[in-house]
Coordinates of C-alpha atoms and ligand atoms in Angstrom, one line a residue:
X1253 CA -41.6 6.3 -66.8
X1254 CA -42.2 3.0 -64.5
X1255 CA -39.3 1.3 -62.6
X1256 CA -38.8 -1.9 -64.0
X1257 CA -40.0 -4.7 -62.8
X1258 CA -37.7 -5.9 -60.0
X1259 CA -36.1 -9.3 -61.2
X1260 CA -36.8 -12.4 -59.0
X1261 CA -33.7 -12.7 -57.0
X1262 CA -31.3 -15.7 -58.7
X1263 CA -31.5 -18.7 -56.0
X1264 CA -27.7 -19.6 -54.8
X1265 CA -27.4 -23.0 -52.4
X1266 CA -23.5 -22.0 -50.9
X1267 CA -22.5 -25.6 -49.4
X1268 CA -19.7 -24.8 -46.5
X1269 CA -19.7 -22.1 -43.8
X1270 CA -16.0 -22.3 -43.2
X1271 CA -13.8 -19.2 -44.3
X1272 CA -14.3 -20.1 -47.9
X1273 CA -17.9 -20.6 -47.9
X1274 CA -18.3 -17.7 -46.1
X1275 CA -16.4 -14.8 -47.8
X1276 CA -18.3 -16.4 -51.3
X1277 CA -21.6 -16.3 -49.8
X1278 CA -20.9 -12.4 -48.3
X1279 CA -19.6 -11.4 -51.8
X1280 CA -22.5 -12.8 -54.1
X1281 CA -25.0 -12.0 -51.6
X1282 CA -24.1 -8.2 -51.7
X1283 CA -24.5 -8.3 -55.2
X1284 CA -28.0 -7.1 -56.8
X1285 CA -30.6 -9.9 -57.2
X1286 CA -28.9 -12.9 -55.7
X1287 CA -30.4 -14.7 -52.6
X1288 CA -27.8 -16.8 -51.1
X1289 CA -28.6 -19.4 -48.1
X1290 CA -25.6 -21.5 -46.9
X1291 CA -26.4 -25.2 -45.9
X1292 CA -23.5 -26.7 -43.7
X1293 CA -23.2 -29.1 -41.5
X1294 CA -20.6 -26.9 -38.6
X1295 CA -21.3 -23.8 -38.4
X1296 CA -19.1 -20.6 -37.3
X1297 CA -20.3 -20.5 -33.8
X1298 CA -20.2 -24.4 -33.0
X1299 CA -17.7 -25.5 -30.4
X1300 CA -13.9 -26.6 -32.6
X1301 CA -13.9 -29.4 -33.8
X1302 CA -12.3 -31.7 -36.6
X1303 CA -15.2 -31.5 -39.3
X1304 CA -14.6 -27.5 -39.2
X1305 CA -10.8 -26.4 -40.2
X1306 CA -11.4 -22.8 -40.3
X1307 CA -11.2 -22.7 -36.5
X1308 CA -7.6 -24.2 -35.7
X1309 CA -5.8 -21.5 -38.5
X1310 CA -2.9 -19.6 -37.4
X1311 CA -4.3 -17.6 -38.9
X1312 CA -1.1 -15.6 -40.9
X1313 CA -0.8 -14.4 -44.3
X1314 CA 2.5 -15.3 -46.3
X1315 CA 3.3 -15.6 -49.5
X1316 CA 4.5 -19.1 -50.3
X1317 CA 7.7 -20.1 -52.3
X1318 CA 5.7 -21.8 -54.9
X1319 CA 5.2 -22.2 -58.8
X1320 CA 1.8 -22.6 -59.1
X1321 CA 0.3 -19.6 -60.8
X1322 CA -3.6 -20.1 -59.6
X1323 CA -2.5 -20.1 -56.4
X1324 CA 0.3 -17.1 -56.9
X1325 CA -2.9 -15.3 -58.0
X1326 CA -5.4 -16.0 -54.8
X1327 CA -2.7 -15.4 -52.7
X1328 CA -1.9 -12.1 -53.8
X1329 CA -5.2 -10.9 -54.6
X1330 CA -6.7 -11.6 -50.9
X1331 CA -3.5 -9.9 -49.6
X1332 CA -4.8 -6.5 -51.3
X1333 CA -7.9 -7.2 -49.3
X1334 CA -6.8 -8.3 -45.9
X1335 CA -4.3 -5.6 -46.0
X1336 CA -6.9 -2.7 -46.9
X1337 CA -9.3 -4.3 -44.3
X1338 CA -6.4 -4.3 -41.3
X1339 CA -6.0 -1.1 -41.9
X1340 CA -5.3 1.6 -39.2
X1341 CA -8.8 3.0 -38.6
X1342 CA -10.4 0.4 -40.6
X1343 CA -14.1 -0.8 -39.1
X1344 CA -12.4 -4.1 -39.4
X1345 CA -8.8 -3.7 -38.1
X1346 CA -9.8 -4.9 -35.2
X1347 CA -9.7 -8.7 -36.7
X1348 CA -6.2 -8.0 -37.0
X1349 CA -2.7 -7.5 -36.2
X1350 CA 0.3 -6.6 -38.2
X1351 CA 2.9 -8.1 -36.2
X1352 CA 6.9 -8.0 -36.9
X1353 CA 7.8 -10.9 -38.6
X1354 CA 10.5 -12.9 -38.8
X1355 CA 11.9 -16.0 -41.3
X1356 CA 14.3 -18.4 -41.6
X1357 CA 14.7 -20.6 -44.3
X1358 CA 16.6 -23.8 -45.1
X1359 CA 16.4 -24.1 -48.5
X1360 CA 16.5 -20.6 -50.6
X1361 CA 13.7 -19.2 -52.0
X1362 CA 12.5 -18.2 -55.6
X1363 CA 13.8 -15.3 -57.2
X1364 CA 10.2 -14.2 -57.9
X1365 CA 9.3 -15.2 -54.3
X1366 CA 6.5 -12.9 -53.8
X1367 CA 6.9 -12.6 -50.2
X1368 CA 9.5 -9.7 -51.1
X1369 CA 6.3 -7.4 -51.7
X1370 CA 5.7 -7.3 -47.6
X1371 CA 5.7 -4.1 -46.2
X1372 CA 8.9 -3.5 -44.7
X1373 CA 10.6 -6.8 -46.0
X1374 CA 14.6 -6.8 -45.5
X1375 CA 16.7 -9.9 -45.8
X1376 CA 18.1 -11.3 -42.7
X1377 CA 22.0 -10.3 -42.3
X1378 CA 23.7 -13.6 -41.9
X1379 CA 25.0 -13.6 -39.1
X1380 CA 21.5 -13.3 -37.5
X1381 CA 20.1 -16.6 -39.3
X1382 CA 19.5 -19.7 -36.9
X1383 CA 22.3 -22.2 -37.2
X1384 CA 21.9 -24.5 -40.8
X1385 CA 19.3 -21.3 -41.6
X1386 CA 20.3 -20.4 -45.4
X1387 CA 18.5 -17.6 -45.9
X1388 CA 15.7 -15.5 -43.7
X1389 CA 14.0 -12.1 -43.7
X1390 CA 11.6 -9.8 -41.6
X1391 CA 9.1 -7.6 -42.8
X1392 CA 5.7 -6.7 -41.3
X1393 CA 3.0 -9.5 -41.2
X1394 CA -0.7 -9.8 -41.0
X1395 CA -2.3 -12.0 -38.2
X1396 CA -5.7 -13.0 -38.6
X1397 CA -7.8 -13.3 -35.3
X1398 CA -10.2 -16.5 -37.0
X1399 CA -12.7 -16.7 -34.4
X1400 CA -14.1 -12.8 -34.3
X1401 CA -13.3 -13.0 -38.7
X1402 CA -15.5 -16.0 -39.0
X1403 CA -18.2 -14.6 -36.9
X1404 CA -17.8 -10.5 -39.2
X1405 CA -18.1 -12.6 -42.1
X1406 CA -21.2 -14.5 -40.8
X1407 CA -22.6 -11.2 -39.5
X1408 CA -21.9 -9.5 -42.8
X1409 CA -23.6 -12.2 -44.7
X1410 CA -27.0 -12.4 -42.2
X1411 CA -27.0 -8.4 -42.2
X1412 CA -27.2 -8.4 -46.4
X1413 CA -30.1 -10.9 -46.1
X1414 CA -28.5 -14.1 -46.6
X1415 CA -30.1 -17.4 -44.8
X1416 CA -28.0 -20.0 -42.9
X1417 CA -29.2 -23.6 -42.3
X1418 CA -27.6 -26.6 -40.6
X1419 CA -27.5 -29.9 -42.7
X1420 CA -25.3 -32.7 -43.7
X1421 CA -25.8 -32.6 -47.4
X1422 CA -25.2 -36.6 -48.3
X1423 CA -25.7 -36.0 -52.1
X1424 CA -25.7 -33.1 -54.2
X1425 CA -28.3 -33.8 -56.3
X1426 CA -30.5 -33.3 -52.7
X1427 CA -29.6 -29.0 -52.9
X1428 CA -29.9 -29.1 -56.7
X1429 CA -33.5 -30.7 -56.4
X1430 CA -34.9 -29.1 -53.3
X1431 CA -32.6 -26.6 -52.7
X1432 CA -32.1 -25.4 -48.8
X1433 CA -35.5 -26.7 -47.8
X1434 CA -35.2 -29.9 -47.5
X1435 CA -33.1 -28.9 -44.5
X1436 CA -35.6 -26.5 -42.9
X1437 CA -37.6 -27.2 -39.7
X1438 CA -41.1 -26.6 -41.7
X1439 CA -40.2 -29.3 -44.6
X1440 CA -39.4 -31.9 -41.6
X1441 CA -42.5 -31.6 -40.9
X1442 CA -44.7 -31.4 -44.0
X1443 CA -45.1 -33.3 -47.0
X1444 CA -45.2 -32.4 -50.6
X1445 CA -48.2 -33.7 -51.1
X1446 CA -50.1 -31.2 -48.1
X1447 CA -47.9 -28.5 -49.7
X1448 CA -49.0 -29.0 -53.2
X1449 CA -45.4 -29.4 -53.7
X1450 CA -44.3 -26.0 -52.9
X1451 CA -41.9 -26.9 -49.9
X1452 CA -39.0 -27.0 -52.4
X1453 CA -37.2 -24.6 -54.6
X1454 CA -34.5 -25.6 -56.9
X1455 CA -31.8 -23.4 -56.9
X1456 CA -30.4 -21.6 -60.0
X1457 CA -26.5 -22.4 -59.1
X1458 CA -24.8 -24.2 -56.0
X1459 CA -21.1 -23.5 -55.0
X1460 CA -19.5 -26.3 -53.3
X1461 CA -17.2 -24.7 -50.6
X1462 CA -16.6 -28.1 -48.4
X1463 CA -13.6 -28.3 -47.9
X1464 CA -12.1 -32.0 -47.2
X1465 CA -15.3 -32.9 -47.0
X1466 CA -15.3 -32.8 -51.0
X1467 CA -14.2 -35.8 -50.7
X1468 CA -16.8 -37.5 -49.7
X1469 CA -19.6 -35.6 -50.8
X1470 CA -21.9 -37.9 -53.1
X1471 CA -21.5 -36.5 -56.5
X1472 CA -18.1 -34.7 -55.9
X1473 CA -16.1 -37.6 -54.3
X1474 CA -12.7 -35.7 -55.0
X1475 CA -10.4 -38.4 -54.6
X1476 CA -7.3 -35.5 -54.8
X1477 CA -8.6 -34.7 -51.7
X1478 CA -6.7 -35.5 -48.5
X1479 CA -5.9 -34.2 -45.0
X1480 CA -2.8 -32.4 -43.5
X1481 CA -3.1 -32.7 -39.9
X1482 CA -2.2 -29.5 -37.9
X1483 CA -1.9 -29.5 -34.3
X1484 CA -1.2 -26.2 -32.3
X1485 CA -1.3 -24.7 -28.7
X1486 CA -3.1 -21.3 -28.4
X1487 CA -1.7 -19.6 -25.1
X1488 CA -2.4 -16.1 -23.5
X1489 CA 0.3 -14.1 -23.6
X1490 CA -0.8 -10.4 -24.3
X1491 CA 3.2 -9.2 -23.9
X1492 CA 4.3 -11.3 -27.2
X1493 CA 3.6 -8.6 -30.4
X1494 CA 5.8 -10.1 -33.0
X1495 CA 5.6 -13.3 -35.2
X1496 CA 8.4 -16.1 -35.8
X1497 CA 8.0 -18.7 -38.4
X1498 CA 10.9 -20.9 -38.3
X1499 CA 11.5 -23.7 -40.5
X1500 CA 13.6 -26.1 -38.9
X1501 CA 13.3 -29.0 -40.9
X1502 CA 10.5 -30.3 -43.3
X1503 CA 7.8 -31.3 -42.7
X1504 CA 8.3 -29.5 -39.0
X1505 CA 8.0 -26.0 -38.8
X1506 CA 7.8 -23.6 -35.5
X1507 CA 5.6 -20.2 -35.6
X1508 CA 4.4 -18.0 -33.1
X1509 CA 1.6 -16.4 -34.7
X1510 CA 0.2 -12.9 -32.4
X1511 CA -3.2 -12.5 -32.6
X1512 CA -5.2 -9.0 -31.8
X1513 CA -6.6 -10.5 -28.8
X1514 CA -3.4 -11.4 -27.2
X1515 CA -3.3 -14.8 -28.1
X1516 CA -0.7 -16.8 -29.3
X1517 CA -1.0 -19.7 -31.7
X1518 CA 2.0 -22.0 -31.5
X1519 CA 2.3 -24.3 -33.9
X1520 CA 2.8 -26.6 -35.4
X1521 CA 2.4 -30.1 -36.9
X1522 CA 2.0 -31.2 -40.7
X1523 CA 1.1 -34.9 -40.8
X1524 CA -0.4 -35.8 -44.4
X1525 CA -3.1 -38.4 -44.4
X1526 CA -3.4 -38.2 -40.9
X1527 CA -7.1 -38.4 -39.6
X1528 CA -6.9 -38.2 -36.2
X1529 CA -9.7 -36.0 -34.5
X1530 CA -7.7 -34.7 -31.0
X1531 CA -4.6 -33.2 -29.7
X1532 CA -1.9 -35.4 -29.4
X1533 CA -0.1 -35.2 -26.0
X1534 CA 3.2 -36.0 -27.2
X1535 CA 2.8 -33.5 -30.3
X1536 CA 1.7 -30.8 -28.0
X1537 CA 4.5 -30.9 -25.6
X1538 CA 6.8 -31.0 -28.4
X1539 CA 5.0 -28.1 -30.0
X1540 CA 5.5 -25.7 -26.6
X1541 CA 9.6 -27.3 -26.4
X1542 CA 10.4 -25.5 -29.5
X1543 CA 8.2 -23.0 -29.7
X1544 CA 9.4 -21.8 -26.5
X1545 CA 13.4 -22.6 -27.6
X1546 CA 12.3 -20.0 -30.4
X1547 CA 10.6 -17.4 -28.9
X1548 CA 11.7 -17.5 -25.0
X1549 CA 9.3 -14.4 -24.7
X1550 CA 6.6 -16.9 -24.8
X1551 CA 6.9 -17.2 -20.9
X1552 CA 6.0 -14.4 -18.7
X1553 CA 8.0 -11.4 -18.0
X1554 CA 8.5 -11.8 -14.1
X1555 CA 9.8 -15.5 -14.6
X1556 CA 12.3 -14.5 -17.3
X1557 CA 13.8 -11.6 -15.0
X1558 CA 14.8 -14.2 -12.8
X1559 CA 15.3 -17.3 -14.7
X1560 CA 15.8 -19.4 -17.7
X1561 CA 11.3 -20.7 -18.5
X1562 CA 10.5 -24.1 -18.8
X1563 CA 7.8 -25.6 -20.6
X1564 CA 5.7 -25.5 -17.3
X1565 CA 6.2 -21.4 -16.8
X1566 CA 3.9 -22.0 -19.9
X1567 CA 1.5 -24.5 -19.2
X1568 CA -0.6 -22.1 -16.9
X1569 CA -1.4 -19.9 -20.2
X1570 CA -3.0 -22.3 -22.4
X1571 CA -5.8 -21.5 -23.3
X1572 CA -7.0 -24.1 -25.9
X1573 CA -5.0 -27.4 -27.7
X1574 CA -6.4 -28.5 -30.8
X1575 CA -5.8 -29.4 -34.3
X1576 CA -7.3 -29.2 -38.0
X1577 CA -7.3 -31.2 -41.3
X1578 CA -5.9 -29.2 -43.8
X1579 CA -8.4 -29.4 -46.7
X1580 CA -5.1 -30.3 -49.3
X1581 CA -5.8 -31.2 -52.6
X1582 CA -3.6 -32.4 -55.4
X1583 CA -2.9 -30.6 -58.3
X1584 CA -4.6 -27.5 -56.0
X1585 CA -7.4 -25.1 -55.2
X1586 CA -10.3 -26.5 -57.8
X1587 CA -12.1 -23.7 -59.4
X1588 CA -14.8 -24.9 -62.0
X1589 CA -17.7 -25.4 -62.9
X1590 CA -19.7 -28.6 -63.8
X1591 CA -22.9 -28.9 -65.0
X1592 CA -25.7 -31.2 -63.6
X1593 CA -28.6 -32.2 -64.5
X1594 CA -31.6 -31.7 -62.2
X1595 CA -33.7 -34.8 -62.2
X1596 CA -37.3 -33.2 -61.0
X1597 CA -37.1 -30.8 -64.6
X1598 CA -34.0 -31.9 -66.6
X1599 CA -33.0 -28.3 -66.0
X1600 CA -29.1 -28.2 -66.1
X1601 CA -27.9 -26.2 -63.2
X1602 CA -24.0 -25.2 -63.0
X1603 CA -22.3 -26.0 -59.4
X1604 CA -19.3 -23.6 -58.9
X1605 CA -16.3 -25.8 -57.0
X1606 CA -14.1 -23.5 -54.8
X1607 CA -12.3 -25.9 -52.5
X1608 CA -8.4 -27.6 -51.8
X1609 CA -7.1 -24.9 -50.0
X1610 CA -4.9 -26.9 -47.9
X1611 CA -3.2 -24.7 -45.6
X1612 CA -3.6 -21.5 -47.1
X1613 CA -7.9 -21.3 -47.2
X1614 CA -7.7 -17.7 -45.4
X1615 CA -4.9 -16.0 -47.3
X1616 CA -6.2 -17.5 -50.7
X1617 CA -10.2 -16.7 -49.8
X1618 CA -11.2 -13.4 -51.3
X1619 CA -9.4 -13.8 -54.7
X1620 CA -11.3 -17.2 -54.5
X1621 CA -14.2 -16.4 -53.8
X1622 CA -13.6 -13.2 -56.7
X1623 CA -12.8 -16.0 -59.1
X1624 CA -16.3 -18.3 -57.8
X1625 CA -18.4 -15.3 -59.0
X1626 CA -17.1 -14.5 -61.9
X1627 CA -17.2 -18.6 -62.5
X1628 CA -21.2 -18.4 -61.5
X1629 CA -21.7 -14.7 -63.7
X1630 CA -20.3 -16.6 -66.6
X1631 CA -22.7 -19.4 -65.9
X1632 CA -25.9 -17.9 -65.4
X1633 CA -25.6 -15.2 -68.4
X1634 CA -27.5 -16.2 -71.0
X1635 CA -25.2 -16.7 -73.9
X1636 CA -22.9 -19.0 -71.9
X1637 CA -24.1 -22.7 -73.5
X1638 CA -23.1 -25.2 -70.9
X1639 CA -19.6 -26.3 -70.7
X1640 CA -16.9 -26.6 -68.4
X1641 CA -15.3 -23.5 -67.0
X1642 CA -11.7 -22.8 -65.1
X1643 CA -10.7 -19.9 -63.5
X1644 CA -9.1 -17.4 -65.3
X1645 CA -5.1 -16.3 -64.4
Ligands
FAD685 C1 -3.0 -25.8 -37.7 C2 -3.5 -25.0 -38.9 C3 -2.9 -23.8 -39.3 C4 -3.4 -23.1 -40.4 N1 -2.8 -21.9 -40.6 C5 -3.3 -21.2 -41.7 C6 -2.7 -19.9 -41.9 O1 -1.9 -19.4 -41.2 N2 -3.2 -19.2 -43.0 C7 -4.2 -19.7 -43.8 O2 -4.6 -19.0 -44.8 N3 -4.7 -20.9 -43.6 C8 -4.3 -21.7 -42.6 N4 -4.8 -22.9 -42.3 C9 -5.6 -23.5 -43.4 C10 -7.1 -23.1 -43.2 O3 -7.6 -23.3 -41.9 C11 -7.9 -23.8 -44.3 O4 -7.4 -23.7 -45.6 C12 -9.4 -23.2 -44.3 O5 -9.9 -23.2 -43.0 C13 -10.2 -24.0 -45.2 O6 -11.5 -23.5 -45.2 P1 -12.8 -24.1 -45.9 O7 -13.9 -23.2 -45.8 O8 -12.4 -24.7 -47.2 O9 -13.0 -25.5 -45.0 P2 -13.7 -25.6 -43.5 O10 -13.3 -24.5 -42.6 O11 -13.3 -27.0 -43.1 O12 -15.2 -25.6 -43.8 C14 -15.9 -26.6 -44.5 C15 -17.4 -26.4 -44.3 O13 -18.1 -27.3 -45.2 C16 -19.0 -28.0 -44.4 N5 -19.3 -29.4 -45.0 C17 -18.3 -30.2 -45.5 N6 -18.9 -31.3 -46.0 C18 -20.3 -31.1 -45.9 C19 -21.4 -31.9 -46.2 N7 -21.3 -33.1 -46.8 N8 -22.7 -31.4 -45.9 C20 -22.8 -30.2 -45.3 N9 -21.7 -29.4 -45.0 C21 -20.5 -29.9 -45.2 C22 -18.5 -28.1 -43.0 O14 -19.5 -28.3 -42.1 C23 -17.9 -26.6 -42.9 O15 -19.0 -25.7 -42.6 C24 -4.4 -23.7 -41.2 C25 -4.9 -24.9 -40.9 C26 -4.5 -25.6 -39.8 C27 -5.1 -26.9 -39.4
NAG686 C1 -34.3 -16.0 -49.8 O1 -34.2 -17.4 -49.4 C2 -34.8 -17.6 -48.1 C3 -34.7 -19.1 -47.8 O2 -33.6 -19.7 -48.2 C4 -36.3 -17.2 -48.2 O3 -36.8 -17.4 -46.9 C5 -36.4 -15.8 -48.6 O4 -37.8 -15.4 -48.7 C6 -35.7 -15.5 -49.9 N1 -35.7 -14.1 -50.1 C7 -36.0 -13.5 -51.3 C8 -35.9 -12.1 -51.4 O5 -36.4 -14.2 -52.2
NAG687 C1 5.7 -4.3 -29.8 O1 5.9 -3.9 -28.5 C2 7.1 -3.1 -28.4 C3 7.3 -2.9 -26.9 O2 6.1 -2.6 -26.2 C4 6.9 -1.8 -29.2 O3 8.1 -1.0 -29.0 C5 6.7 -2.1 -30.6 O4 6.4 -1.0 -31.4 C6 5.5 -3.1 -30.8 N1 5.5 -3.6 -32.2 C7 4.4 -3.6 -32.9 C8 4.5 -4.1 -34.3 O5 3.3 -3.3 -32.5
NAG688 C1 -34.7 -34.4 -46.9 O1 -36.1 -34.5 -46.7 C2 -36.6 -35.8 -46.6 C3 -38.1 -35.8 -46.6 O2 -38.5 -34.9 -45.6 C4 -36.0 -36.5 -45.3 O3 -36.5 -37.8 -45.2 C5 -34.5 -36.4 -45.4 O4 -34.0 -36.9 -44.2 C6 -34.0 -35.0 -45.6 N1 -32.6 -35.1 -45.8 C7 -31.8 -34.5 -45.0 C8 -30.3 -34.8 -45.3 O5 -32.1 -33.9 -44.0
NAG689 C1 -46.1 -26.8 -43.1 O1 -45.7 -25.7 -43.9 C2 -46.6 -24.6 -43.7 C3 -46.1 -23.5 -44.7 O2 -44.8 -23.2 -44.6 C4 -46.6 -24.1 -42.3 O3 -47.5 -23.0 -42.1 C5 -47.0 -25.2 -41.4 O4 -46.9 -24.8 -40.0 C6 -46.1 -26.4 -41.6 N1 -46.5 -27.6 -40.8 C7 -45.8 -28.0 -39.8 C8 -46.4 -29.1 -39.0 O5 -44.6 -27.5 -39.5
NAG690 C1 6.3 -20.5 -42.5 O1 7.2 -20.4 -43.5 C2 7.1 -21.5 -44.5 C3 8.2 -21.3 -45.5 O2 8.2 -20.0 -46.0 C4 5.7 -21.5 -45.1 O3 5.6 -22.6 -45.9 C5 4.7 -21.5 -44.0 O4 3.4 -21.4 -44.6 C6 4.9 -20.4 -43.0 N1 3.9 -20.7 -41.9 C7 3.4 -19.7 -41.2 C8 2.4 -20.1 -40.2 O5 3.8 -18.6 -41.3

């Protein structure tokens, strides 16, 4: 008997390299005959900055006090992962930590909160809580070192043959009509007409993975779409191995998030609608007053064994101040499809949305990007007549 014919691999445009773009790139590109390329305009290994949130994450996973059941589900479902990929011995436990972790609440939580599933969780006795503290726990956390993730996942996508290219996509209907091309170095340089028209090739599906930049993308133009501004102070202090996360009142809350590489993010600010591209000086120092009246072990050993730290013992271990826009969304993480219609062939072609993750895009990325293929599966097989799809619970 022959082997069959291998199939033409199906064409997928993947708009976004931040976490979310790149874990659903990685997983439909390490399926059979799928050829992904990514088109973003920041890419993983750019310097930080505002356009790009995935760099300024804590980055922690927690399960949050919430109703929402789409989210209950990502949240849970990328915990499974994370935890089996931060496991001891693990190729990729080294993107990790599993720090101590310790909560205190002002307001109680649900009795389904699903933050009682952490390894290790106990309640906090109360006489340990923080003063006006309600309610608080420990149990063992997982730290996520964003920098060296981003680049695995980035690695793991280029080693499986997937194509990255820079470009500010304006318009969607550009990717749905030319594809990834139109961004390349040769089509800058060529016409259609000296390339008999070859220099484009329309993809089969695109997933929009652009975080708050749904907002503005031409065709999308989420108006739910909006920015939480977090600002945080990354320090070197290889001696801190546990995380606090504090809530002292809303919309303020302290954490002390350990990374693998002995970094410590201290965070942080949550400012809705709030735009603005750099560190705040004020915010900042305020950020390292109570994240050091929270976690005195913030300061270096030899200046504690002799006296009380200040906010300058600290100063001399920063090692980078920034902040991030939240990519929040109302009403939540959008999972669907919509159809367009190409205009070169009248061809309709199915765009998978997976963006809104507000402040949760790395806890909530593999179950999302799970949910993206299945969307883009249903899509592409042949029986499924163009409609509208949602995720599934
Ligand atoms: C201070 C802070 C702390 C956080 N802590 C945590 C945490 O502990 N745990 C957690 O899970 N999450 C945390 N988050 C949230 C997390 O960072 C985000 O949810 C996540 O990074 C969103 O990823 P994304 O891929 O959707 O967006 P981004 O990382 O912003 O990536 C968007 C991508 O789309 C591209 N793009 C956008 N528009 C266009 C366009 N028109 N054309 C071409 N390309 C385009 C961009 O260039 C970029 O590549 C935190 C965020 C902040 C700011
Ligand atoms: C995948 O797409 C890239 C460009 O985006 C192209 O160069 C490559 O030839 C394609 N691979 C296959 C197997 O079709
Ligand atoms: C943190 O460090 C302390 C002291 O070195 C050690 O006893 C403890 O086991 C460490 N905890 C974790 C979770 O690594
Ligand atoms: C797409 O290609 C056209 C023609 O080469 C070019 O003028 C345009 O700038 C390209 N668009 C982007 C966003 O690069
Ligand atoms: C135009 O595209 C062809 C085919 O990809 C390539 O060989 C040629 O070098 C390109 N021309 C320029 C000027 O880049
Ligand atoms: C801290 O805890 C609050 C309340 O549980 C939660 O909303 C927040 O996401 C947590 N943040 C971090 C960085 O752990």
């Amino acid at each position: 008997m022959f082997a069959e014919p291998r199939e033409k691999p199906k064409e997928i445009v993947v708009l976004g390299a931040g976490v979310v773009g790149l874990t659903t790139a990685v997983l439909i590109q390490e399926k059979a005959n799928y050829n992904v390329t990514i088109v973003a305009d920041v890419l993983p290994t750019d310097p930080h900055n505002i356009r790009y949130t995935s760099h300024w994450a804590g980055a922690i996973h927690v399960f949050n006090d919430i109703t929402n059941q789409l989210h209950r589900e990502l949240e849970r479902g990328t915990f499974y992962k994370l935890w089996e990929m931060s496991e001891p011995d693990a190729p990729t436990e080294q993107y990790f930590l599993r720090p101590d972790q310790t909560e205190h609440w002002y307001e109680k939580r649900r009795e389904d909160d699903q933050l009682r599933n952490m390894p290790n969780y106990k309640p906090l006795a109360s006489d340990a809580l923080y003063p006006k503290a309600v309610e608080g726990a420990t149990f063992t956390g997982l730290t996520i070192d964003t920098e060296r993730y981003l680049h695995y996942l980035q690695s793991r996508f280029l080693a499986a043959g997937g194509s990255m290219v820079r470009g500010f996509v304006q318009h969607i209907n550009e990717v749905i009509e030319g594809g990834a091309s139109n961004f390349s170095s040769v089509r800058a340089a060529n016409t259609t007409l000296a390339m008999g028209g070859k220099v484009t090739s329309p993809p089969d599906a695109v997933i929009v993975c652009t975080g708050l930049g749904s907002r503005s993308l031409g065709g999308v133009e989420d108006s739910n779409m909006y920015p939480i501004r977090g600002q945080t102070v990354v320090v070197r202090a290889p001696w801190v191995n546990f995380s606090r996360n504090v809530t002292r009142y809303e919309p303020e809350i302290t954490y002390i998030i350990p990374r693998r590489s002995g970094d410590i993010v201290v965070g942080g600010s949550r400012e809705d609608n709030d735009w603005y591209p750099v560190p705040r000086f004020k915010t900042s120092r305020e950020i390292l007053e109570l994240g050091l009246a929270v976690c005195p072990e913030l300061a270096p050993p030899e200046v504690r064994a002799v006296r009380e730290p200040t906010v300058e013992d600290v100063l001399p271990l920063i090692v980078e101040e920034g902040c991030g826009l939240r990519p929040e969304r109302k009403g939540g993480v959008r999972l669907e499809v919509e159809w367009f219609t190409r205009r070169s062939d009248n061809v309709k072609v199915p765009v998978v949305h997976n963006y809104g993750h507000g402040g949760y895009g790395f806890m909530m990325s593999w179950a999302s990007a799970e949910n993206a293929v299945r969307l883009l599966e249903g899509a592409l097989s042949p029986t499924e007549a163009p409609k509208m799809l949602k995720a599934k619970l």
